[in-house]
Amino acid sequence: MAGRRGAVLALTSLVLAGAVVCAPASQAGTANSGGATCTGSFSNAYDPPLTLTPQTARIHSEAHYACTTAPGHTVRATGSLDAVAPRASCVTVTAPRATETVRYADHHRSVIVYDRATAVYAGGVLVVKLSGRVTEGRGQGHPAQRTVTTLPSQLPTECLGSGLRGDRGGAQLEIRP
């Protein structure tokens, strides 16, 4: 009887070892890699409101994400981003540096410093891509990219008058392992 149990145990161990060795490279190490892919929505507030004339503006953004942090593991998160854009207007909003703190529902967080930004404006929609690095918490040291597609929460004619106070849209955040 003991010989049979030993053979079953050895066979089970061999199968488990083979499963670990043969795991696809895309899944290897993802559970503890610190990476995350998040999608959701955001809202921005501009101070002062944006007009057609470029000016220095403070930007505050709040995001709500659903983040995949490991295969089959999704957790809710919120992001809070602050930046100063030296030449912001209704036509383009880019900031040379922004900081986002992402708080995950599993009690982890990531602090991301973005130091590169590109913006494309077409047909009333602004697409902004921020690139940087996680400086603290989950994913520390890993590259991060945040892409947002903004839709004005006010009429575009506000750019001619009192200014655009904010916008909202879809957000995607990727922290690469």
PDB file of C-alpha atoms in Angstrom, residues 88-158:
ATOM      1  CA  ALA A  88      -3.228  74.531 -21.795  1.00  0.00           C
ATOM      2  CA  SER A  89      -6.109  75.546 -24.038  1.00  0.00           C
ATOM      3  CA  CYS A  90      -9.318  74.086 -25.441  1.00  0.00           C
ATOM      4  CA  VAL A  91      -7.264  72.818 -28.386  1.00  0.00           C
ATOM      5  CA  THR A  92      -4.631  70.900 -26.434  1.00  0.00           C
ATOM      6  CA  VAL A  93      -3.897  69.972 -22.848  1.00  0.00           C
ATOM      7  CA  THR A  94      -0.497  68.463 -22.169  1.00  0.00           C
ATOM      8  CA  ALA A  95       1.523  68.549 -19.005  1.00  0.00           C
ATOM      9  CA  PRO A  96       5.244  67.818 -18.926  1.00  0.00           C
ATOM     10  CA  ARG A  97       4.865  66.045 -15.578  1.00  0.00           C
ATOM     11  CA  ALA A  98       1.907  64.502 -13.748  1.00  0.00           C
ATOM     12  CA  THR A  99       1.541  62.274 -10.686  1.00  0.00           C
ATOM     13  CA  GLU A 100      -1.214  59.683 -10.237  1.00  0.00           C
ATOM     14  CA  THR A 101      -1.937  57.679  -7.108  1.00  0.00           C
ATOM     15  CA  VAL A 102      -3.885  54.488  -7.799  1.00  0.00           C
ATOM     16  CA  ARG A 103      -5.587  52.867  -4.803  1.00  0.00           C
ATOM     17  CA  TYR A 104      -6.669  49.270  -5.318  1.00  0.00           C
ATOM     18  CA  ALA A 105      -9.566  47.646  -3.429  1.00  0.00           C
ATOM     19  CA  ASP A 106      -7.146  44.932  -2.222  1.00  0.00           C
ATOM     20  CA  HIS A 107      -5.371  47.607  -0.103  1.00  0.00           C
ATOM     21  CA  HIS A 108      -2.383  48.098  -2.438  1.00  0.00           C
ATOM     22  CA  ARG A 109      -1.466  51.306  -4.209  1.00  0.00           C
ATOM     23  CA  SER A 110       0.761  52.557  -7.015  1.00  0.00           C
ATOM     24  CA  VAL A 111       2.263  56.032  -7.311  1.00  0.00           C
ATOM     25  CA  ILE A 112       3.030  56.832 -10.948  1.00  0.00           C
ATOM     26  CA  VAL A 113       5.054  59.782 -12.213  1.00  0.00           C
ATOM     27  CA  TYR A 114       4.378  60.580 -15.861  1.00  0.00           C
ATOM     28  CA  ASP A 115       7.103  62.561 -17.626  1.00  0.00           C
ATOM     29  CA  ARG A 116       6.052  62.262 -21.288  1.00  0.00           C
ATOM     30  CA  ALA A 117       2.778  63.271 -22.904  1.00  0.00           C
ATOM     31  CA  THR A 118       1.338  63.319 -26.404  1.00  0.00           C
ATOM     32  CA  ALA A 119      -2.034  64.716 -27.412  1.00  0.00           C
ATOM     33  CA  VAL A 120      -4.091  64.450 -30.583  1.00  0.00           C
ATOM     34  CA  TYR A 121      -7.242  66.527 -31.071  1.00  0.00           C
ATOM     35  CA  ALA A 122      -9.732  65.554 -33.774  1.00  0.00           C
ATOM     36  CA  GLY A 123     -13.434  66.194 -34.226  1.00  0.00           C
ATOM     37  CA  GLY A 124     -14.033  67.457 -30.693  1.00  0.00           C
ATOM     38  CA  VAL A 125     -12.275  64.498 -29.084  1.00  0.00           C
ATOM     39  CA  LEU A 126      -8.909  64.801 -27.362  1.00  0.00           C
ATOM     40  CA  VAL A 127      -6.741  61.680 -26.948  1.00  0.00           C
ATOM     41  CA  VAL A 128      -3.907  62.098 -24.430  1.00  0.00           C
ATOM     42  CA  LYS A 129      -1.238  59.479 -23.795  1.00  0.00           C
ATOM     43  CA  LEU A 130       0.933  59.808 -20.680  1.00  0.00           C
ATOM     44  CA  SER A 131       4.053  57.665 -20.168  1.00  0.00           C
ATOM     45  CA  GLY A 132       6.144  57.269 -17.050  1.00  0.00           C
ATOM     46  CA  ARG A 133       7.190  54.947 -14.265  1.00  0.00           C
ATOM     47  CA  VAL A 134       5.767  53.569 -11.006  1.00  0.00           C
ATOM     48  CA  THR A 135       7.788  55.153  -8.185  1.00  0.00           C
ATOM     49  CA  GLU A 136       6.081  53.517  -5.180  1.00  0.00           C
ATOM     50  CA  GLY A 137       3.907  50.503  -4.368  1.00  0.00           C
ATOM     51  CA  ARG A 138       2.540  47.850  -6.711  1.00  0.00           C
ATOM     52  CA  GLY A 139       4.705  47.729  -9.820  1.00  0.00           C
ATOM     53  CA  GLN A 140       7.487  49.922  -8.393  1.00  0.00           C
ATOM     54  CA  GLY A 141      10.141  50.537 -11.041  1.00  0.00           C
ATOM     55  CA  HIS A 142       7.914  49.348 -13.882  1.00  0.00           C
ATOM     56  CA  PRO A 143       6.904  51.492 -16.884  1.00  0.00           C
ATOM     57  CA  ALA A 144       3.345  52.823 -16.966  1.00  0.00           C
ATOM     58  CA  GLN A 145       1.147  54.322 -19.650  1.00  0.00           C
ATOM     59  CA  ARG A 146      -2.223  56.073 -19.271  1.00  0.00           C
ATOM     60  CA  THR A 147      -4.372  56.794 -22.325  1.00  0.00           C
ATOM     61  CA  VAL A 148      -7.512  58.900 -22.035  1.00  0.00           C
ATOM     62  CA  THR A 149     -10.113  59.907 -24.569  1.00  0.00           C
ATOM     63  CA  THR A 150     -11.876  63.067 -23.444  1.00  0.00           C
ATOM     64  CA  LEU A 151     -15.340  64.250 -24.243  1.00  0.00           C
ATOM     65  CA  PRO A 152     -16.204  67.811 -23.144  1.00  0.00           C
ATOM     66  CA  SER A 153     -18.768  68.012 -20.354  1.00  0.00           C
ATOM     67  CA  GLN A 154     -19.717  71.492 -21.624  1.00  0.00           C
ATOM     68  CA  LEU A 155     -20.500  72.873 -25.063  1.00  0.00           C
ATOM     69  CA  PRO A 156     -17.389  73.697 -27.146  1.00  0.00           C
ATOM     70  CA  THR A 157     -18.672  77.277 -27.413  1.00  0.00           C
ATOM     71  CA  GLU A 158     -17.693  77.690 -23.728  1.00  0.00           C
TER      72      GLU A 158
END
